[in-house]
Amino acid sequence: MECRAVALSHRRIAGLALALLGLLLLAQVFALSHRAALSRLEVEAGVSARVRAMALEAELAKQRAVVAILADDALVAEVLANPGETEPVSRKLDRLRDETHGAVIYLLDRTGTALAASNWDAPDSFVGADYSFRRYFTDALRATTAQQFALGTVSHKPGLYLSHSVLRGADVLGVVVVKVEFDALEAAWADGAGATHVTDEEGRVVLSSTPGLRFGAMPAPGKGQLASVAELPSIGWRLTVFAPTAPAQQAAMLATLAVALVLAALAGGAGFVLRGKARAEAREQAERRYRADLEREVALRTQELSTEMGERVAAEARLATLQADLVQANKLAALGQIAAGVAHEVNQPLATIRLLSENARHLLPADAPPDVSGNLGSILRMTDRIGRITTELRSFSRKARGLVEPTSLADAFEASLLLTASRMRSAPVRIIRPEIPPDLRVMAEAVRLEQVLVNLLQNAHEALDGRPDPEIRIAMALADDRVTLTVSDNGPGIAPEVAGQLFIPFATTKEQGVGLGLVIARDIARDFGGSLSADPAVEGQGACFRLELRRA
């Protein structure tokens, strides 16, 4: 009896000792799991803060590049130096704003008055407004670049204003400004895990996934939150992510519960040694899994950061290419103006040569050598030919009226052949052409229709360089209300990898090309209510383009 009581007492003591040991073990498991989960959460919050900071820095770098490019733009400097027609500049700012996703871009003169703006045609346009009181304007006059975070005087929406002075020599002509709004970025932050706040140099919240905190003091991390900070060195701001620690608590509870279940299952039939061995093995496996998970997470975040940096470098390279292409396009526009001027200057002496030749022909004595009259006739024919060429050049370079009306397709086609005749003679090409009825009319504008036809003929001619039997085939097909012209050649054709980029701006395979000809031609055809397309590319079988127009 006493032995049983002693044995029972020993079992109770052993049971209590095992229970106490189990409780201590569960407490240790919870502490370790919670500490490990917090460490992992801290790493994730740090990576998240750095990624968000890099995304914000990349957006600001892109917008700084926009104002820097505009500050060097010749058209912008010319409008500031000689204020006049500002609509072309406003349209250019509007296109650039669409491409770069800025809120608004505008141009201020030295007095702070807005001469042009991307919202020039909106009811709340900035054009004519006075911004001389803005710090981003006064600072840019003194130090070339400036920035200011403030509420918009018109939109009453907060944003970061980036400015860059426009210089001509040592003189400041004005200031280019872009406003960057962060509504989309803040919305993306709000959808993510944890609250995100950005503070300026004074510790004031300027951006936040919680709009009610904007322009207030930076809140302290609340209970159950972990703060991770990333610096924004380009503007002196600081980004903070408040990550909730509840997931770490939940993970620790789940880990502790798992260990408790394991202990309960082992307690029914395993001894102290086996339980200790299982406990050690479970702990070692958990630590290995944690280290492996942590290593995978770090590797994944590192890869994401590398990809982000690569995309940023690629964006900067594309921006540099775009700037070079814009400069080339401006050169081509200037070349067109020069050609129009030369044609205008040639007309007057050409008319004088023709008049004098006609007078000389009429004044020839009857016994004059026949060669003299023949030479004068040749001079008259050549002056007529030069006159037609200069007339077409002046018409081609004249600014389009934007009026779509019934237009003679035959006249436009003959004019395009005349404009390209010199190039065709420099490298002879056989041209197979249709007979176009003189009374056939299409809905178009003569000057721009000639521009489309000239582009197609020149492209076909350039594709035939070095061919032993160069040939350009032009065909016409009539439908109920449509006229289709096809221009094809027997050149090398279009490579499949190039075919998808034919109508992408600035995409070109020519060393001296700018990649705008087909893009402009397609847009002109669409303005006419028609279309311009390329037949499916078959490399080695030549290229074929179809111009479809409405029949008048």
mmCIF file of N, CA and C in Angstrom, residues 149-232:
data_model
loop_
_atom_site.group_PDB
_atom_site.id
_atom_site.type_symbol
_atom_site.label_atom_id
_atom_site.label_comp_id
_atom_site.label_asym_id
_atom_site.label_seq_id
_atom_site.Cartn_x
_atom_site.Cartn_y
_atom_site.Cartn_z
ATOM 1 N N PHE A 149 7.048 71.369 -52.737
ATOM 2 C CA PHE A 149 5.828 70.588 -52.530
ATOM 3 C C PHE A 149 4.773 71.544 -51.975
ATOM 4 N N ALA A 150 3.653 71.654 -52.686
ATOM 5 C CA ALA A 150 2.644 72.624 -52.289
ATOM 6 C C ALA A 150 1.302 72.239 -52.887
ATOM 7 N N LEU A 151 0.242 72.948 -52.392
ATOM 8 C CA LEU A 151 -1.087 72.793 -52.957
ATOM 9 C C LEU A 151 -1.202 73.625 -54.228
ATOM 10 N N GLY A 152 -1.897 73.098 -55.245
ATOM 11 C CA GLY A 152 -2.113 73.843 -56.473
ATOM 12 C C GLY A 152 -3.087 74.980 -56.240
ATOM 13 N N THR A 153 -2.783 76.143 -56.795
ATOM 14 C CA THR A 153 -3.661 77.307 -56.632
ATOM 15 C C THR A 153 -4.959 77.164 -57.409
ATOM 16 N N VAL A 154 -4.958 76.321 -58.447
ATOM 17 C CA VAL A 154 -6.166 76.126 -59.257
ATOM 18 C C VAL A 154 -6.848 74.813 -58.886
ATOM 19 N N SER A 155 -6.074 73.708 -58.882
ATOM 20 C CA SER A 155 -6.654 72.389 -58.623
ATOM 21 C C SER A 155 -6.840 72.119 -57.134
ATOM 22 N N HIS A 156 -6.118 72.848 -56.276
ATOM 23 C CA HIS A 156 -6.132 72.628 -54.821
ATOM 24 C C HIS A 156 -5.741 71.197 -54.464
ATOM 25 N N LYS A 157 -4.927 70.600 -55.323
ATOM 26 C CA LYS A 157 -4.417 69.255 -55.065
ATOM 27 C C LYS A 157 -2.923 69.353 -54.776
ATOM 28 N N PRO A 158 -2.422 68.603 -53.793
ATOM 29 C CA PRO A 158 -0.993 68.688 -53.474
ATOM 30 C C PRO A 158 -0.151 68.000 -54.540
ATOM 31 N N GLY A 159 1.065 68.482 -54.702
ATOM 32 C CA GLY A 159 1.987 67.870 -55.654
ATOM 33 C C GLY A 159 3.371 68.466 -55.506
ATOM 34 N N LEU A 160 4.340 67.801 -56.136
ATOM 35 C CA LEU A 160 5.722 68.264 -56.121
ATOM 36 C C LEU A 160 5.997 68.989 -57.429
ATOM 37 N N TYR A 161 6.429 70.255 -57.336
ATOM 38 C CA TYR A 161 6.734 71.060 -58.510
ATOM 39 C C TYR A 161 8.238 70.996 -58.751
ATOM 40 N N LEU A 162 8.652 70.535 -59.942
ATOM 41 C CA LEU A 162 10.059 70.479 -60.344
ATOM 42 C C LEU A 162 10.262 71.512 -61.447
ATOM 43 N N SER A 163 11.254 72.367 -61.310
ATOM 44 C CA SER A 163 11.456 73.448 -62.273
ATOM 45 C C SER A 163 12.897 73.468 -62.751
ATOM 46 N N HIS A 164 13.077 74.037 -63.950
ATOM 47 C CA HIS A 164 14.398 74.152 -64.583
ATOM 48 C C HIS A 164 14.414 75.427 -65.416
ATOM 49 N N SER A 165 15.422 76.263 -65.207
ATOM 50 C CA SER A 165 15.505 77.518 -65.954
ATOM 51 C C SER A 165 15.934 77.260 -67.387
ATOM 52 N N VAL A 166 15.441 78.117 -68.297
ATOM 53 C CA VAL A 166 15.789 78.057 -69.714
ATOM 54 C C VAL A 166 16.805 79.167 -69.980
ATOM 55 N N LEU A 167 18.007 78.779 -70.427
ATOM 56 C CA LEU A 167 19.100 79.720 -70.595
ATOM 57 C C LEU A 167 19.400 79.939 -72.064
ATOM 58 N N ARG A 168 19.804 81.125 -72.391
ATOM 59 C CA ARG A 168 20.418 81.422 -73.680
ATOM 60 C C ARG A 168 21.714 82.156 -73.367
ATOM 61 N N GLY A 169 22.809 81.404 -73.453
ATOM 62 C CA GLY A 169 24.077 81.956 -72.981
ATOM 63 C C GLY A 169 24.027 82.057 -71.473
ATOM 64 N N ALA A 170 24.298 83.246 -70.964
ATOM 65 C CA ALA A 170 24.235 83.477 -69.520
ATOM 66 C C ALA A 170 22.909 84.093 -69.105
ATOM 67 N N ASP A 171 22.017 84.332 -70.055
ATOM 68 C CA ASP A 171 20.744 84.980 -69.764
ATOM 69 C C ASP A 171 19.669 83.946 -69.471
ATOM 70 N N VAL A 172 18.844 84.208 -68.450
ATOM 71 C CA VAL A 172 17.724 83.347 -68.101
ATOM 72 C C VAL A 172 16.493 83.860 -68.844
ATOM 73 N N LEU A 173 15.942 82.989 -69.740
ATOM 74 C CA LEU A 173 14.767 83.389 -70.516
ATOM 75 C C LEU A 173 13.470 83.091 -69.777
ATOM 76 N N GLY A 174 13.441 82.063 -68.981
ATOM 77 C CA GLY A 174 12.228 81.676 -68.283
ATOM 78 C C GLY A 174 12.456 80.383 -67.529
ATOM 79 N N VAL A 175 11.359 79.734 -67.152
ATOM 80 C CA VAL A 175 11.429 78.527 -66.326
ATOM 81 C C VAL A 175 10.409 77.516 -66.845
ATOM 82 N N VAL A 176 10.823 76.236 -66.980
ATOM 83 C CA VAL A 176 9.923 75.126 -67.305
ATOM 84 C C VAL A 176 9.567 74.407 -65.999
ATOM 85 N N VAL A 177 8.270 74.121 -65.806
ATOM 86 C CA VAL A 177 7.799 73.524 -64.557
ATOM 87 C C VAL A 177 6.955 72.294 -64.884
ATOM 88 N N VAL A 178 7.144 71.223 -64.119
ATOM 89 C CA VAL A 178 6.265 70.056 -64.190
ATOM 90 C C VAL A 178 5.752 69.772 -62.779
ATOM 91 N N LYS A 179 4.443 69.548 -62.703
ATOM 92 C CA LYS A 179 3.848 69.197 -61.415
ATOM 93 C C LYS A 179 3.630 67.686 -61.374
ATOM 94 N N VAL A 180 4.099 67.059 -60.308
ATOM 95 C CA VAL A 180 3.965 65.608 -60.144
ATOM 96 C C VAL A 180 2.986 65.354 -59.001
ATOM 97 N N GLU A 181 1.886 64.681 -59.315
ATOM 98 C CA GLU A 181 0.915 64.290 -58.301
ATOM 99 C C GLU A 181 1.071 62.796 -57.997
ATOM 100 N N PHE A 182 0.784 62.446 -56.771
ATOM 101 C CA PHE A 182 1.094 61.082 -56.313
ATOM 102 C C PHE A 182 -0.160 60.299 -55.918
ATOM 103 N N ASP A 183 -1.323 60.675 -56.495
ATOM 104 C CA ASP A 183 -2.566 59.990 -56.127
ATOM 105 C C ASP A 183 -2.488 58.496 -56.423
ATOM 106 N N ALA A 184 -2.003 58.157 -57.623
ATOM 107 C CA ALA A 184 -1.934 56.734 -58.002
ATOM 108 C C ALA A 184 -0.954 55.974 -57.110
ATOM 109 N N LEU A 185 0.181 56.618 -56.785
ATOM 110 C CA LEU A 185 1.173 55.969 -55.937
ATOM 111 C C LEU A 185 0.621 55.735 -54.539
ATOM 112 N N GLU A 186 -0.079 56.751 -53.986
ATOM 113 C CA GLU A 186 -0.652 56.588 -52.655
ATOM 114 C C GLU A 186 -1.740 55.520 -52.644
ATOM 115 N N ALA A 187 -2.524 55.447 -53.742
ATOM 116 C CA ALA A 187 -3.558 54.411 -53.827
ATOM 117 C C ALA A 187 -2.924 53.018 -53.853
ATOM 118 N N ALA A 188 -1.806 52.884 -54.584
ATOM 119 C CA ALA A 188 -1.108 51.595 -54.633
ATOM 120 C C ALA A 188 -0.570 51.232 -53.252
ATOM 121 N N TRP A 189 -0.033 52.219 -52.538
ATOM 122 C CA TRP A 189 0.437 51.968 -51.175
ATOM 123 C C TRP A 189 -0.712 51.509 -50.270
ATOM 124 N N ALA A 190 -1.869 52.161 -50.443
ATOM 125 C CA ALA A 190 -3.015 51.823 -49.584
ATOM 126 C C ALA A 190 -3.467 50.389 -49.811
ATOM 127 N N ASP A 191 -3.301 49.877 -51.036
ATOM 128 C CA ASP A 191 -3.698 48.498 -51.330
ATOM 129 C C ASP A 191 -2.687 47.490 -50.807
ATOM 130 N N GLY A 192 -1.459 47.938 -50.524
ATOM 131 C CA GLY A 192 -0.423 47.025 -50.055
ATOM 132 C C GLY A 192 -0.504 46.787 -48.556
ATOM 133 N N ALA A 193 0.390 45.980 -48.070
ATOM 134 C CA ALA A 193 0.417 45.664 -46.643
ATOM 135 C C ALA A 193 1.168 46.756 -45.886
ATOM 136 N N GLY A 194 0.574 47.224 -44.793
ATOM 137 C CA GLY A 194 1.230 48.224 -43.966
ATOM 138 C C GLY A 194 1.002 49.637 -44.460
ATOM 139 N N ALA A 195 1.021 50.582 -43.535
ATOM 140 C CA ALA A 195 0.863 51.994 -43.872
ATOM 141 C C ALA A 195 2.198 52.569 -44.333
ATOM 142 N N THR A 196 2.142 53.482 -45.326
ATOM 143 C CA THR A 196 3.346 54.107 -45.868
ATOM 144 C C THR A 196 3.201 55.617 -45.753
ATOM 145 N N HIS A 197 4.255 56.277 -45.211
ATOM 146 C CA HIS A 197 4.261 57.730 -45.068
ATOM 147 C C HIS A 197 5.587 58.270 -45.586
ATOM 148 N N VAL A 198 5.535 59.457 -46.210
ATOM 149 C CA VAL A 198 6.742 60.146 -46.659
ATOM 150 C C VAL A 198 6.767 61.511 -45.992
ATOM 151 N N THR A 199 7.896 61.826 -45.356
ATOM 152 C CA THR A 199 8.036 63.107 -44.669
ATOM 153 C C THR A 199 9.117 63.944 -45.332
ATOM 154 N N ASP A 200 8.948 65.286 -45.251
ATOM 155 C CA ASP A 200 9.947 66.187 -45.827
ATOM 156 C C ASP A 200 11.040 66.476 -44.805
ATOM 157 N N GLU A 201 11.865 67.479 -45.126
ATOM 158 C CA GLU A 201 13.003 67.779 -44.262
ATOM 159 C C GLU A 201 12.577 68.222 -42.872
ATOM 160 N N GLU A 202 11.371 68.776 -42.736
ATOM 161 C CA GLU A 202 10.894 69.272 -41.450
ATOM 162 C C GLU A 202 10.097 68.220 -40.673
ATOM 163 N N GLY A 203 10.036 67.008 -41.198
ATOM 164 C CA GLY A 203 9.306 65.961 -40.513
ATOM 165 C C GLY A 203 7.815 65.999 -40.750
ATOM 166 N N ARG A 204 7.367 66.804 -41.722
ATOM 167 C CA ARG A 204 5.945 66.919 -42.033
ATOM 168 C C ARG A 204 5.568 65.847 -43.054
ATOM 169 N N VAL A 205 4.417 65.204 -42.854
ATOM 170 C CA VAL A 205 3.950 64.163 -43.781
ATOM 171 C C VAL A 205 3.450 64.833 -45.057
ATOM 172 N N VAL A 206 4.070 64.481 -46.199
ATOM 173 C CA VAL A 206 3.663 65.049 -47.487
ATOM 174 C C VAL A 206 2.941 64.016 -48.347
ATOM 175 N N LEU A 207 3.264 62.736 -48.187
ATOM 176 C CA LEU A 207 2.585 61.661 -48.907
ATOM 177 C C LEU A 207 2.217 60.586 -47.891
ATOM 178 N N SER A 208 1.054 59.956 -48.088
ATOM 179 C CA SER A 208 0.656 58.944 -47.118
ATOM 180 C C SER A 208 -0.411 58.050 -47.732
ATOM 181 N N SER A 209 -0.354 56.770 -47.392
ATOM 182 C CA SER A 209 -1.424 55.865 -47.789
ATOM 183 C C SER A 209 -2.686 56.122 -46.967
ATOM 184 N N THR A 210 -2.569 56.942 -45.912
ATOM 185 C CA THR A 210 -3.715 57.388 -45.104
ATOM 186 C C THR A 210 -3.879 58.887 -45.333
ATOM 187 N N PRO A 211 -4.776 59.324 -46.245
ATOM 188 C CA PRO A 211 -4.836 60.747 -46.630
ATOM 189 C C PRO A 211 -5.039 61.689 -45.460
ATOM 190 N N GLY A 212 -5.713 61.250 -44.396
ATOM 191 C CA GLY A 212 -5.974 62.150 -43.286
ATOM 192 C C GLY A 212 -4.729 62.600 -42.543
ATOM 193 N N LEU A 213 -3.590 61.905 -42.727
ATOM 194 C CA LEU A 213 -2.349 62.271 -42.034
ATOM 195 C C LEU A 213 -1.518 63.276 -42.804
ATOM 196 N N ARG A 214 -1.908 63.577 -44.066
ATOM 197 C CA ARG A 214 -1.094 64.454 -44.909
ATOM 198 C C ARG A 214 -1.017 65.848 -44.294
ATOM 199 N N PHE A 215 0.186 66.419 -44.349
ATOM 200 C CA PHE A 215 0.537 67.749 -43.853
ATOM 201 C C PHE A 215 0.554 67.822 -42.327
ATOM 202 N N GLY A 216 0.455 66.693 -41.661
ATOM 203 C CA GLY A 216 0.574 66.677 -40.213
ATOM 204 C C GLY A 216 1.922 66.132 -39.780
ATOM 205 N N ALA A 217 2.095 65.988 -38.462
ATOM 206 C CA ALA A 217 3.345 65.447 -37.941
ATOM 207 C C ALA A 217 3.382 63.943 -38.157
ATOM 208 N N MET A 218 4.581 63.421 -38.271
ATOM 209 C CA MET A 218 4.769 61.986 -38.483
ATOM 210 C C MET A 218 4.322 61.231 -37.238
ATOM 211 N N PRO A 219 3.362 60.288 -37.364
ATOM 212 C CA PRO A 219 2.916 59.554 -36.167
ATOM 213 C C PRO A 219 3.961 58.544 -35.726
ATOM 214 N N ALA A 220 3.917 58.227 -34.451
ATOM 215 C CA ALA A 220 4.813 57.193 -33.921
ATOM 216 C C ALA A 220 4.211 55.815 -34.219
ATOM 217 N N PRO A 221 5.065 54.800 -34.348
ATOM 218 C CA PRO A 221 4.534 53.451 -34.582
ATOM 219 C C PRO A 221 3.592 53.043 -33.452
ATOM 220 N N GLY A 222 2.419 52.548 -33.831
ATOM 221 C CA GLY A 222 1.454 52.118 -32.835
ATOM 222 C C GLY A 222 1.790 50.745 -32.282
ATOM 223 N N LYS A 223 1.024 50.325 -31.315
ATOM 224 C CA LYS A 223 1.222 49.005 -30.746
ATOM 225 C C LYS A 223 0.908 47.968 -31.819
ATOM 226 N N GLY A 224 1.799 47.028 -31.953
ATOM 227 C CA GLY A 224 1.610 46.013 -32.991
ATOM 228 C C GLY A 224 2.084 46.456 -34.361
ATOM 229 N N GLN A 225 2.983 47.450 -34.418
ATOM 230 C CA GLN A 225 3.529 47.921 -35.691
ATOM 231 C C GLN A 225 5.055 47.946 -35.625
ATOM 232 N N LEU A 226 5.667 47.701 -36.797
ATOM 233 C CA LEU A 226 7.118 47.716 -36.931
ATOM 234 C C LEU A 226 7.478 48.736 -38.004
ATOM 235 N N ALA A 227 8.339 49.704 -37.683
ATOM 236 C CA ALA A 227 8.695 50.783 -38.601
ATOM 237 C C ALA A 227 9.980 50.442 -39.350
ATOM 238 N N SER A 228 9.958 50.688 -40.676
ATOM 239 C CA SER A 228 11.153 50.518 -41.514
ATOM 240 C C SER A 228 11.304 51.771 -42.365
ATOM 241 N N VAL A 229 12.546 52.321 -42.424
ATOM 242 C CA VAL A 229 12.783 53.633 -43.040
ATOM 243 C C VAL A 229 13.709 53.479 -44.233
ATOM 244 N N ALA A 230 13.404 54.257 -45.305
ATOM 245 C CA ALA A 230 14.277 54.348 -46.487
ATOM 246 C C ALA A 230 14.407 55.818 -46.858
ATOM 247 N N GLU A 231 15.628 56.235 -47.139
ATOM 248 C CA GLU A 231 15.889 57.644 -47.463
ATOM 249 C C GLU A 231 15.640 57.908 -48.949
ATOM 250 N N LEU A 232 15.219 59.161 -49.241
ATOM 251 C CA LEU A 232 15.076 59.648 -50.621
ATOM 252 C C LEU A 232 16.082 60.781 -50.818
#
